[in-house]
Tab-separated table of C-alpha atoms in Angstrom:
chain	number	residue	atom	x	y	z
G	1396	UNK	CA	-185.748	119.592	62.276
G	1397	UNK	CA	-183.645	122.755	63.828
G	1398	UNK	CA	-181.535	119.934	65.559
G	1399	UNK	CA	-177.984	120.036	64.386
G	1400	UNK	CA	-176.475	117.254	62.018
G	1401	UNK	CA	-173.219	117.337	60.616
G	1402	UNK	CA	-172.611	120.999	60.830
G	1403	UNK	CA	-176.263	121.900	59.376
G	1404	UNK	CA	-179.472	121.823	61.070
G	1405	UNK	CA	-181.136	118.246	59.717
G	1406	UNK	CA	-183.332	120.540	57.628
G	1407	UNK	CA	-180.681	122.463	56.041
G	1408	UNK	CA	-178.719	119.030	55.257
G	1409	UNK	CA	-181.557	117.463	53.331
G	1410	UNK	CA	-182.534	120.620	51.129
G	1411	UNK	CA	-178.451	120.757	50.268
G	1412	UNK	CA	-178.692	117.809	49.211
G	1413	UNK	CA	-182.205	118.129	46.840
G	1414	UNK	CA	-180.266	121.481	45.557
G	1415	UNK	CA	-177.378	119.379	44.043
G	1416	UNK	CA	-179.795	117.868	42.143
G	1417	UNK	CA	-182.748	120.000	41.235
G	1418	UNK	CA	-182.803	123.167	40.022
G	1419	UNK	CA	-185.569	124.666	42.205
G	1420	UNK	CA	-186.456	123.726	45.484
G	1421	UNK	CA	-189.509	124.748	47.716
G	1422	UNK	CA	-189.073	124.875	51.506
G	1423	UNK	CA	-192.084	124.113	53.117
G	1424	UNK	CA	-192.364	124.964	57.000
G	1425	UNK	CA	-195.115	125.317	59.633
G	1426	UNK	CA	-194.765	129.453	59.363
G	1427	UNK	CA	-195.756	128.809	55.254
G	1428	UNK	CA	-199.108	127.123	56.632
G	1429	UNK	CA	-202.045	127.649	58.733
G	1430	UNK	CA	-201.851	126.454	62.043
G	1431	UNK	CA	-204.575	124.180	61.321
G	1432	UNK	CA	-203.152	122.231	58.332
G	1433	UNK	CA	-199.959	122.000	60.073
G	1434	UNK	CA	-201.477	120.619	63.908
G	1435	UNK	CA	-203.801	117.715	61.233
G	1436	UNK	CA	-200.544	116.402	59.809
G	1437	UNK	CA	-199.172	115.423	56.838
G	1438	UNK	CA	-201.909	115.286	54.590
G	1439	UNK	CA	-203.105	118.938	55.349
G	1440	UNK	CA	-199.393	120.297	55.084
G	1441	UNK	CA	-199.515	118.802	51.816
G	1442	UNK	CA	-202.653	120.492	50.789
G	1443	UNK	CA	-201.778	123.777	51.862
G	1444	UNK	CA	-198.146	123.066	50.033
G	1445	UNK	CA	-199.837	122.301	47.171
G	1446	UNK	CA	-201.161	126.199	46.400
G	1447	UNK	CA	-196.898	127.476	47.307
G	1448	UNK	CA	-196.176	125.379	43.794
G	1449	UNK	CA	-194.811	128.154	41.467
G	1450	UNK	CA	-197.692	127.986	37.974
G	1451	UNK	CA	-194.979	127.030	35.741
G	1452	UNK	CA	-193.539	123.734	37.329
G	1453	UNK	CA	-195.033	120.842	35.379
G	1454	UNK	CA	-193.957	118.422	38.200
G	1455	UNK	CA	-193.047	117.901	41.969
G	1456	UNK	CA	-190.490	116.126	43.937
G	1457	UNK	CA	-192.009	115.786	47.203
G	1458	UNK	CA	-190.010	115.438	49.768
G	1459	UNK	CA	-189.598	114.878	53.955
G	1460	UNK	CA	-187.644	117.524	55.618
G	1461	UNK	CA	-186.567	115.034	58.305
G	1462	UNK	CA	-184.977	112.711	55.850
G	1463	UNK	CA	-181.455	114.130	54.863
G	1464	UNK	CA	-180.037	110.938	54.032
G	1465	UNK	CA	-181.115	110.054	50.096
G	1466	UNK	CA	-178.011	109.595	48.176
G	1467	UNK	CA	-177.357	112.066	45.471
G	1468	UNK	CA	-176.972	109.109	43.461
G	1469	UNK	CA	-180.714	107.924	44.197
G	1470	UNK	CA	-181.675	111.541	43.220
G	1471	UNK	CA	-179.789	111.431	40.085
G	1472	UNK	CA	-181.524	108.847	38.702
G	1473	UNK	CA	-185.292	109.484	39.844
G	1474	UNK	CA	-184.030	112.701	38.179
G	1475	UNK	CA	-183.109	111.090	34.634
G	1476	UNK	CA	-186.248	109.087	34.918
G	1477	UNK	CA	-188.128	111.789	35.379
G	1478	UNK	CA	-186.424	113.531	32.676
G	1479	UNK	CA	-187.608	110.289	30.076
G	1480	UNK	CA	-190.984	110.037	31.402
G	1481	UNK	CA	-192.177	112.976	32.605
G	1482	UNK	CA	-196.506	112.179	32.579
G	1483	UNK	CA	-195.716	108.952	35.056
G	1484	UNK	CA	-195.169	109.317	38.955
G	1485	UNK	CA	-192.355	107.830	40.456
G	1486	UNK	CA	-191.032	106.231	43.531
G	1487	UNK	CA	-187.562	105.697	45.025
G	1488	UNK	CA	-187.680	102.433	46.579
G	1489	UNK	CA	-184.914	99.973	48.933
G	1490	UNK	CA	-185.141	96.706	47.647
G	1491	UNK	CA	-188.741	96.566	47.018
G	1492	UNK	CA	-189.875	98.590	49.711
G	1493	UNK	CA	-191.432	102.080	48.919
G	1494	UNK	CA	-189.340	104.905	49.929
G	1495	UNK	CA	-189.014	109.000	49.064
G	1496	UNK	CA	-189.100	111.228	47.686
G	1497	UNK	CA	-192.507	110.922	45.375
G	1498	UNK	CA	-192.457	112.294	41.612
G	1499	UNK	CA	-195.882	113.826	40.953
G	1500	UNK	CA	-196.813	115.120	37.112
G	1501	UNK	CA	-198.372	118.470	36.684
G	1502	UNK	CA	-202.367	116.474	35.746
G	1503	UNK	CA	-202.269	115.173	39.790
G	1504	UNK	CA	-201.400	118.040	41.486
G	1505	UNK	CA	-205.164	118.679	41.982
G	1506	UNK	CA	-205.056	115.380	43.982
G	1507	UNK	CA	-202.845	116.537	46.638
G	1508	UNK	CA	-205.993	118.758	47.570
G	1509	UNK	CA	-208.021	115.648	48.788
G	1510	UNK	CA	-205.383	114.838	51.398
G	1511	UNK	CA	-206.543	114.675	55.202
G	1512	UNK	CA	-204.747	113.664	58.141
G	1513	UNK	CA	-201.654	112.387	58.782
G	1514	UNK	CA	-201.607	110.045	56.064
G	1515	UNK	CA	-199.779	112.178	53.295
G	1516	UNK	CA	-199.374	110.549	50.198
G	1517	UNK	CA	-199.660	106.751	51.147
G	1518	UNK	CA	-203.212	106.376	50.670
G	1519	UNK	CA	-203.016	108.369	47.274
G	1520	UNK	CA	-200.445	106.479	45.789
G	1521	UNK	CA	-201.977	103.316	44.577
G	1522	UNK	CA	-204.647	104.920	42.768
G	1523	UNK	CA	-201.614	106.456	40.409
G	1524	UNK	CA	-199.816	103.305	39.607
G	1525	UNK	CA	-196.649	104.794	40.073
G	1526	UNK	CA	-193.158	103.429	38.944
G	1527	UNK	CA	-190.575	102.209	41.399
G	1528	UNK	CA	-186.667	103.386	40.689
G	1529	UNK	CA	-184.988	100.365	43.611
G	1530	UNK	CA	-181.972	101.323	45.023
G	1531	UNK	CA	-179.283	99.626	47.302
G	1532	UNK	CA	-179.655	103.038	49.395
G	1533	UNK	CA	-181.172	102.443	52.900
G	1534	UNK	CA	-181.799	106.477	53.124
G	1535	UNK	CA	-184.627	106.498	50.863
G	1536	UNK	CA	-186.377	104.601	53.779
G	1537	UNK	CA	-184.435	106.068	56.998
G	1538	UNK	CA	-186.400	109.015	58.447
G	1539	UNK	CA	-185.561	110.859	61.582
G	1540	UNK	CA	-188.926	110.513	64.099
G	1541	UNK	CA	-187.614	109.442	67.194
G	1542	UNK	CA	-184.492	110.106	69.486
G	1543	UNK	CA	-183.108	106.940	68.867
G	1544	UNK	CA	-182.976	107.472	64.887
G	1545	UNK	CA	-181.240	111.060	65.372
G	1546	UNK	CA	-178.996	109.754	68.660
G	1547	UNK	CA	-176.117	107.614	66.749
G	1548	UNK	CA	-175.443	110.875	64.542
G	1549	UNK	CA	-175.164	112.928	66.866
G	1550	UNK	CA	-172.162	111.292	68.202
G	1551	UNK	CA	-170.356	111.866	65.090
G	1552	UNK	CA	-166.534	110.577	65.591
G	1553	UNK	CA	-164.210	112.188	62.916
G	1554	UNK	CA	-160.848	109.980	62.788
G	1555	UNK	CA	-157.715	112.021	61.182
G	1556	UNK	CA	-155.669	108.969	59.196
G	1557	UNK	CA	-156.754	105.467	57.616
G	1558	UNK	CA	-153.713	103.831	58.211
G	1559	UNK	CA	-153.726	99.712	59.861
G	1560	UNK	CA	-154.008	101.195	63.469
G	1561	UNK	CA	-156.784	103.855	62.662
G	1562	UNK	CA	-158.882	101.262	60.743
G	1563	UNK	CA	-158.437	99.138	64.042
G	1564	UNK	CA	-160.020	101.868	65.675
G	1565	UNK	CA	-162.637	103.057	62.998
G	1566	UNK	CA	-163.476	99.643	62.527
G	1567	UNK	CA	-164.177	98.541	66.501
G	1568	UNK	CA	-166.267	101.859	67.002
G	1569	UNK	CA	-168.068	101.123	64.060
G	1570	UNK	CA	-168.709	97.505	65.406
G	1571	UNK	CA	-169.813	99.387	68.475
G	1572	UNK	CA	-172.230	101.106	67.100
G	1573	UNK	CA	-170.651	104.605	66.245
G	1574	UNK	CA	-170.994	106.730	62.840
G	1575	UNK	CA	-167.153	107.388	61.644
G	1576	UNK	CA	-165.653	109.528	59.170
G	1577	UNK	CA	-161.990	109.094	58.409
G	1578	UNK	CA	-159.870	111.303	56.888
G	1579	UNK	CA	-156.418	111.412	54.727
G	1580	UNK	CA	-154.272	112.520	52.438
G	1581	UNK	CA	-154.477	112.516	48.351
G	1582	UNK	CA	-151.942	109.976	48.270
G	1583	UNK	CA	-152.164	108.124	51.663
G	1584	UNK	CA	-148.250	106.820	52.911
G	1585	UNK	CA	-150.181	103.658	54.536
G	1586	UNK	CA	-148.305	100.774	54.570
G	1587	UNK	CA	-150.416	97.450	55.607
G	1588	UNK	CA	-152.514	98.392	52.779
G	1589	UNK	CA	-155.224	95.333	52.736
G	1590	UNK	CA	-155.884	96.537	56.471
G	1591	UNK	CA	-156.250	100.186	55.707
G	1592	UNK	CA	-159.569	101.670	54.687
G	1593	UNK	CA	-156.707	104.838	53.319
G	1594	UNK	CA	-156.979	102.192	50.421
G	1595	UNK	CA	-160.372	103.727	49.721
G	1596	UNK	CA	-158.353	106.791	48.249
G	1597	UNK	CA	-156.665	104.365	45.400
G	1598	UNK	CA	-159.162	101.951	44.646
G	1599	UNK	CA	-162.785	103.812	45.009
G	1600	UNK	CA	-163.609	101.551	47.743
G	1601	UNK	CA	-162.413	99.002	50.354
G	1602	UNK	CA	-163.523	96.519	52.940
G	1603	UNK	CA	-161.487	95.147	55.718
G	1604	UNK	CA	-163.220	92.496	58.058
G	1605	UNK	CA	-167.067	92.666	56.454
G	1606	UNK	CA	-166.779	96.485	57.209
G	1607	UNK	CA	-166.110	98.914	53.384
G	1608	UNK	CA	-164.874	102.563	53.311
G	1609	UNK	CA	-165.345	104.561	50.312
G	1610	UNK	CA	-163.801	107.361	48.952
G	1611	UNK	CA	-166.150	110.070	49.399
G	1612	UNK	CA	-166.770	114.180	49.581
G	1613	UNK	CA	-168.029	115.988	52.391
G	1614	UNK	CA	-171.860	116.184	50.330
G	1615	UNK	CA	-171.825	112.024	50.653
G	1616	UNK	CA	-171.445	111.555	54.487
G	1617	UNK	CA	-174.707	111.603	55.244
G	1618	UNK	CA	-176.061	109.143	53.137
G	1619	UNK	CA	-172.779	106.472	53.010
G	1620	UNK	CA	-173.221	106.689	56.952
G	1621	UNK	CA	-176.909	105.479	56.801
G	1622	UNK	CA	-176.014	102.606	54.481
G	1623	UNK	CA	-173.459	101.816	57.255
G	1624	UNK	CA	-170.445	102.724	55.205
G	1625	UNK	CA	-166.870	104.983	56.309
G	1626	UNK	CA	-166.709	108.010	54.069
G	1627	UNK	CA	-162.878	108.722	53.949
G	1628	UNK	CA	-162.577	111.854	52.968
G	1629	UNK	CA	-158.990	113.101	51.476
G	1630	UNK	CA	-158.778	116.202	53.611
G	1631	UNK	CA	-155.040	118.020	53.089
G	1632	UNK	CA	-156.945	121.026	54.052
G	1633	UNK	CA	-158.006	120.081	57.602
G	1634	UNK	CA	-161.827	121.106	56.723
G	1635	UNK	CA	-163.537	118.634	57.700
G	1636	UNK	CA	-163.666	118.792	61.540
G	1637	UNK	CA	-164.499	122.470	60.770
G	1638	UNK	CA	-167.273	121.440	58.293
G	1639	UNK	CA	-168.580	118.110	59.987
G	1640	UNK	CA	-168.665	120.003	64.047
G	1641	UNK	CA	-167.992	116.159	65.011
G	1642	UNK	CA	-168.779	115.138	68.896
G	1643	UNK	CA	-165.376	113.411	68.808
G	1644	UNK	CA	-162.012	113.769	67.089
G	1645	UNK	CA	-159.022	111.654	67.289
G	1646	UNK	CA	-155.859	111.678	65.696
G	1647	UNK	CA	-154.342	108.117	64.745
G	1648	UNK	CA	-151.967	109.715	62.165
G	1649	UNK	CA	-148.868	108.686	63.825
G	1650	UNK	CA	-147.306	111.550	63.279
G	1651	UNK	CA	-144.805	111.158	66.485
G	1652	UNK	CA	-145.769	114.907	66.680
G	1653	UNK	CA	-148.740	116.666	66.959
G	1654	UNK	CA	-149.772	118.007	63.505
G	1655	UNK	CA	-152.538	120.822	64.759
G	1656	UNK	CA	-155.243	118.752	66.624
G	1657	UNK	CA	-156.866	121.216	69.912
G	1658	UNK	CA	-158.924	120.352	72.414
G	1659	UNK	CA	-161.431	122.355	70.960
G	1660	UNK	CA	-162.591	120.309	68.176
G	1661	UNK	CA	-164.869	118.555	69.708
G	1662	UNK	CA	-166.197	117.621	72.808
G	1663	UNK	CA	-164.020	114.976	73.104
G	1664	UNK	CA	-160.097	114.939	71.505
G	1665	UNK	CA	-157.786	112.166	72.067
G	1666	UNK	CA	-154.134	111.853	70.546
G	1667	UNK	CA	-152.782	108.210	69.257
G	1668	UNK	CA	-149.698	107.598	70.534
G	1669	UNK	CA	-146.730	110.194	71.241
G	1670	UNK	CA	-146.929	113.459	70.879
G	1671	UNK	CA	-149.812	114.271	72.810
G	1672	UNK	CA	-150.075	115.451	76.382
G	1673	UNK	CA	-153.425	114.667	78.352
G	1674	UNK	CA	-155.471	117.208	79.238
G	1675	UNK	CA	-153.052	119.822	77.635
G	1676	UNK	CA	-153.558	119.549	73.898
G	1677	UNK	CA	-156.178	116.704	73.988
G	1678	UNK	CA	-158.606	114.940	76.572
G	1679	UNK	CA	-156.497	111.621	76.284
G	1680	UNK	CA	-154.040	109.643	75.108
G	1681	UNK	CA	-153.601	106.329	73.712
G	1682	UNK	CA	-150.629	104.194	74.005
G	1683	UNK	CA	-148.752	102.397	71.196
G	1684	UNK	CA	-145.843	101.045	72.226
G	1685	UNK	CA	-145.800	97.223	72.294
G	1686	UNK	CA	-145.667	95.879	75.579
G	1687	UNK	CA	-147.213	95.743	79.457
G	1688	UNK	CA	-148.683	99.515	78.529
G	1689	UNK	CA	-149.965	99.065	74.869
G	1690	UNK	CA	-153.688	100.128	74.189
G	1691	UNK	CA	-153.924	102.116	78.139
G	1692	UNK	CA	-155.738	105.398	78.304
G	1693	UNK	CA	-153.718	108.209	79.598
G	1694	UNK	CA	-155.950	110.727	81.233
G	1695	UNK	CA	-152.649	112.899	82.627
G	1696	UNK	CA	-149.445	112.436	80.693
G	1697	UNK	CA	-148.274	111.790	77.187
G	1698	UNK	CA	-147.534	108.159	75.559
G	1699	UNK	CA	-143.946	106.686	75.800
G	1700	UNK	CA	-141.615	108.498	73.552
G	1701	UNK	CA	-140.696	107.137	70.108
G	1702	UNK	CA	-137.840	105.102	70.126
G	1703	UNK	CA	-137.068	104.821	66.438
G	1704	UNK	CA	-137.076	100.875	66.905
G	1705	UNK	CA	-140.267	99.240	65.393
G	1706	UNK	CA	-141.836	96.340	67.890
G	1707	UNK	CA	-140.625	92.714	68.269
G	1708	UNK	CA	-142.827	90.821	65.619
G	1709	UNK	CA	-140.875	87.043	65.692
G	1710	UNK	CA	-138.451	87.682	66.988
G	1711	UNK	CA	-137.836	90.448	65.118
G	1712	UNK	CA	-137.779	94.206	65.326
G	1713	UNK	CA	-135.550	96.526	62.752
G	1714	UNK	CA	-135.013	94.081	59.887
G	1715	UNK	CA	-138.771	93.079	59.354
G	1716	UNK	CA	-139.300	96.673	58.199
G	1717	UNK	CA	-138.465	97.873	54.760
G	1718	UNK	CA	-136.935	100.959	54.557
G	1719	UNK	CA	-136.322	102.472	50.738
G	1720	UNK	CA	-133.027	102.352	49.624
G	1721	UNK	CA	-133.483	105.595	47.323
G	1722	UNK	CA	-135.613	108.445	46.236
G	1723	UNK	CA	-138.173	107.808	43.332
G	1724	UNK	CA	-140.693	105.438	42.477
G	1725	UNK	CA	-141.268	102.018	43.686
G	1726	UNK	CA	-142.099	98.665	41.305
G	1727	UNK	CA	-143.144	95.582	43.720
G	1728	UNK	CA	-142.574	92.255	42.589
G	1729	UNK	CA	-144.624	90.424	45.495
G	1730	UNK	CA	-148.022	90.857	46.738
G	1731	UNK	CA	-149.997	90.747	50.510
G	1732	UNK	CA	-149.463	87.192	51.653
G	1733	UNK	CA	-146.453	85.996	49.501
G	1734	UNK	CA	-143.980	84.461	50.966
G	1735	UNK	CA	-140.368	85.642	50.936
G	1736	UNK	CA	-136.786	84.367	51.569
G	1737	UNK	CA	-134.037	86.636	53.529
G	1738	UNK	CA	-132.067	88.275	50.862
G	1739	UNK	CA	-135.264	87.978	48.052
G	1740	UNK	CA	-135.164	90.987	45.908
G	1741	UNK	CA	-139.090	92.334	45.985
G	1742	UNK	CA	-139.207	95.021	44.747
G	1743	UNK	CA	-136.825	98.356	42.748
G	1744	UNK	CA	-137.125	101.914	43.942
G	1745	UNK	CA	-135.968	103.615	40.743
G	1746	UNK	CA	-132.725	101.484	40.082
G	1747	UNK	CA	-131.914	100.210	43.501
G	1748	UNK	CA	-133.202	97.173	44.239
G	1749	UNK	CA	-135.364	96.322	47.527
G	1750	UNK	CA	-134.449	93.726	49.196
G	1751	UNK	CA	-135.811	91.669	51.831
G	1752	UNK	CA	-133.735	90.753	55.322
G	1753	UNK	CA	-135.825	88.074	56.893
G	1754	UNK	CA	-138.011	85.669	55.609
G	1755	UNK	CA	-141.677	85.552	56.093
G	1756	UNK	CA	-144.655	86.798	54.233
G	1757	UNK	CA	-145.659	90.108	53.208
G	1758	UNK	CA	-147.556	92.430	55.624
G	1759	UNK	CA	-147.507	95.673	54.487
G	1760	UNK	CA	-146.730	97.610	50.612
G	1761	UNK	CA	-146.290	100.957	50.351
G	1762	UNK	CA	-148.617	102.145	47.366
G	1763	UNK	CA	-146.547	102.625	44.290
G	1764	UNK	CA	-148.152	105.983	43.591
G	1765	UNK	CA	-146.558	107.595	46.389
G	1766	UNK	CA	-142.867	108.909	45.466
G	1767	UNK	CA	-140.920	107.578	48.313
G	1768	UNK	CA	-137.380	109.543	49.612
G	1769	UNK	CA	-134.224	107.137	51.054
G	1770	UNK	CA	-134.804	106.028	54.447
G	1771	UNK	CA	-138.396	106.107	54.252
G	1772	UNK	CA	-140.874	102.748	55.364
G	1773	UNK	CA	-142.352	101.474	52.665
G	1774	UNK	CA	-142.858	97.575	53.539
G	1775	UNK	CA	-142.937	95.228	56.013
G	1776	UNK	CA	-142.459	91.122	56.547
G	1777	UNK	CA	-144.275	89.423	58.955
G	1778	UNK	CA	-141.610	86.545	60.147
G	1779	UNK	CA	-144.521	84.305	61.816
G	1780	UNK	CA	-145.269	83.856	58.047
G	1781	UNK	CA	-149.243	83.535	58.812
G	1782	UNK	CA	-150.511	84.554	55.163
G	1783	UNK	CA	-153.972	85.259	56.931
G	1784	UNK	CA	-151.923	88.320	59.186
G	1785	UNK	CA	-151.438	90.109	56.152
G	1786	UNK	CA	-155.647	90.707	55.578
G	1787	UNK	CA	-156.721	90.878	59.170
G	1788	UNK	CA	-156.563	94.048	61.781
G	1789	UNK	CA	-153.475	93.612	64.240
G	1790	UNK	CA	-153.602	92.430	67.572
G	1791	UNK	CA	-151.861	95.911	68.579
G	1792	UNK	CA	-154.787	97.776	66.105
G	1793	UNK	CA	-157.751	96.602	68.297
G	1794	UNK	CA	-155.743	97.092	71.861
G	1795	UNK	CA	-155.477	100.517	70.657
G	1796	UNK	CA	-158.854	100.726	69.311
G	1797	UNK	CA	-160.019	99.438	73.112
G	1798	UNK	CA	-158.523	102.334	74.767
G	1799	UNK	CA	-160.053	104.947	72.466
G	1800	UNK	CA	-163.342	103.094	72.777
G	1801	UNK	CA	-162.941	103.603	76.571
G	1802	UNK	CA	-162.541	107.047	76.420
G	1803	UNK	CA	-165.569	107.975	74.351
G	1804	UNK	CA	-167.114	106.012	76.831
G	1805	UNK	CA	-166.007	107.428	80.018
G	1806	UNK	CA	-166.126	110.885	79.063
G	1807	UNK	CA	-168.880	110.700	77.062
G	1808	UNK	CA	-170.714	109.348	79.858
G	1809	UNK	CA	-171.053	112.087	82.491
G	1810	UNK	CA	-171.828	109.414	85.665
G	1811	UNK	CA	-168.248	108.042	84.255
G	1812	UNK	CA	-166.045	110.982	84.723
C-alpha cells in the first residue's frame, strides 16, 4: 500500500478520503501488530485492531487500506445513517452486492475478538443482520490486490483543455482503456459545446458518445475514475499536474502558443498542435492542420504554423466561423442542430446583431456566460448541414486523438522506442 497513486501513496489516498468524512481515524499497519496476527490475515489484524480502539468511541468504521476509491458521497451517507441509527451495523453496498467499509456499534466490538484467518469480517456479518446503504459507486467494491487492479492508475493521463479536439482525445484513450483527468478554466471559451466534456464546468455533468465528464475537485478523482467517469477539474492555477504526479500530460488547449507545459511533467509530454517543438519543450507533437499531415506524430519538429484561416468544411473555410461583432455578452437565438439561412440573424452580442454568412446547421455556441471581446470565435456553421455533426466527435478530433494514442504507446512502451 506504499505504492504511489495520484500523488499519495494508495494508503495515504484512502485515509484522506475517510478524514473528509469522519472526525477520527485509526491507522492500522503491520508495525501496530504482532507479527503473528499480521502473517494469519485479516481476521487476526482485526483482532489485534480491535484493543488500538480509543475507550470512548461507541462505534467503528472499518475500513481496507487498499481501497482508496469510496466516494465521499458513499461515506456521507453511511455517515448520516449512522448518525440516525447508531445500535444497527451497516453496509455500503453496489447494487446489491456487499461492499466497505462495515459500521460496527460499540455492544459487537467484543466480536471482532473471535476472528481467525483471513476471513475478516465476512463470516461475522450475517450473524448481525446488518443494513445495506446501495450505491451507484463501483469503489465500495473495487479493491487493489493484484497488479492488474493498480496497473490502469498508474498510467494516469492528465489532459490540459476540454474543448471538441481534447474530448476527441480524452474520449479515444478512455475507449482504450486509460484513466483521464481533464482540466479547464472557470468559464471554459469551448465552442462545439455538445462535443466538449468543458461543458461539465456549466452544467454539473456531460456525456458525449456513451462516455460523461463531471465537474469535479481534486478529492473526487479517485473515486469518479473507478466508476469510469472524466473528472474535469477547473484548474486556472495549473495544480493539478503538480498535485495528481500524472504518467502523462498533454496539452490540447490550442493555445497556438505554449502556455507553460515542460517536459518534466510527466514521463511523457506531448503538445497539440503549434507551438510546440519535439523533444525541446515536449516529447511530441501532434498535428492539426487539415490535410495530407493531420493527426501525424512529430517526434523532431513542431506542427505547421497557424495560418489564421480555419479548415475547408463544404466548401467552406472563413465564413463558416462566427466571429463576434462586439465586446459584451452574447444572447443566441438558435440551438446545436438548427438549421440556418446565409444572412439569418442568430444571435446579439450586446446590441450588435450576429449574423450568419452561410447556410447550414449549427456546430458550435460559444457559452453565453463567457464575456466575449470583437473579433473573438464564438460559433460555427457546419455547411454539409448533417444535424447529427453537431453531437458527434469530429473526424479531425479522433485523427488527432490517434496520434496522441500512438505516442503513449510508443514511448510508453520501451521495446517501441
Amino acid at each position: 500500500m506504499a505504492l504511489p497513486l495520484f500523488g499519495k501513496t494508495i494508503l495515504e489516498q484512502t485515509e484522506a478520503t475517510y478524514r473528509r468524512v469522519f472526525a477520527e481515524v485509526v491507522v492500522v499497519t503491520k508495525d501496530r501488530v504482532s507479527e503473528s496476527a499480521a502473517l494469519e490475515g485479516m481476521g487476526g489484524t482485526l483482532r489485534e485492531a480491535a484493543r488500538l480502539l480509543p475507550g470512548y468511541w461507541q462505534g467503528v468504521v472499518i475500513a481496507l487500506g487498499d481501497m482508496p476509491f469510496v466516494g465521499i458521497s458513499s461515506l456521507q451517507a453511511l455517515l448520516q445513517a449512522i448518525e440516525k441509527n447508531p445500535e444497527e451495523v451497516w453496509c455500503l453496498s453496489y447494487r446489491g452486492q456487499r461492499g466497505h467499509p462495515v459500521y460496527l456499534p460499540g455492544k459487537y466490538f467484543s466480536c471482532l475478538k473471535r476472528l481467525t484467518g483471513d476471513t475478516g469480517l465476512r463470516d461475522l456479518l450475517p450473524e448481525l443482520n446488518p443494513k445495506y446503504i446501495d450505491t451507484e459507486d463501483y469503489g465500495v467494491l473495487f479493491d487493489i490486490d493484484k497488479p492488474d487492479d493498480y496497473l490502469s492508475f498508474q498510467r494516469l493521463v492528465v489532459v490540459k483543455g476540454a474543448g471538441d479536439i481534447a474530448t476527441g482525445i480524452i474520449w479515444r484513450l478512455h475507449q482504450a482503456g486509460f484513466k483521464v483527468v481533464a482540466t479547464e478554466l472557470s468559464k471554459p471559451t469551448a465552442i462545439r459545446r455538445m462535443v466538449a466534456f468543458a461543458q461539465a464546468i456549466y452544467t454539473g455533468e456531460h456525456t458525449v458518445e456513451g462516455v460523461t465528464a463531471r465537474k469535479a475537485n481534486l478529492e473526487e478523482v479517485p473515486n469518479l475514475l473507478a466508476n469510469g467517469i472524466i473528472p474535469v477539474i477547473p484548474d486556472e492555477k495549473s495544480i493539478v499536474v503538480k498535485e495528481l504526479k500524472p504518467w502523462a500530460v498533454i496539452d490540447a488547449r490550442l493555445a497556438k502558443k505554449n502556455l507553460g507545459t515542460k517536459k518534466e511533467e510527466a514521463e511523457i509530454v506531448i503538445g497539440v498542435g503549434p507551438g510546440f517543438t519535439a523533444p525541446v519543450e515536449v516529447h511530441a507533437v501532434i498535428e492539426t492542420k487539415r490535410g495530407h499531415y493531420l493527426g501525424r506524430a512529430i517526434y523532431q519538429g513542431s506542427a505547421l504554423p497557424d495560418t489564421g484561416i480555419p479548415g475547408e468544411i463544404g466548401g467552406h473555410t472563413v465564413k463558416r466561423v462566427v466571429y463576434s461583432p462586439g465586446r459584451g455578452k452574447i444572447c443566441w437565438y438558435f440551438d446545436f442542430g438548427q438549421e440556418v439561412k446565409a444572412g439569418e440573424v442568430i444571435g446579439t452580442v450586446g446590441e450588435k446583431q450576429i449574423v450568419a454568412e452561410v447556410s447550414g446547421v449549427i456546430r458550435g455556441l460559444i457559452h453565453p456566460e463567457v464575456r466575449v471581446e470583437e473579433g473573438m470565435k464564438i460559433g460555427d456553421i457546419d455547411p454539409r448541414g448533417i444535424k447529427e455533426y453537431a453531437f458527434t466527435i469530429s473526424e479531425k478530433a479522433l485523427a488527432v486523438a490517434g496520434g496522441v494514442l500512438e505516442v503513449l504507446l510508443k514511448l510508453g512502451n520501451p521495446g517501441l522506442k
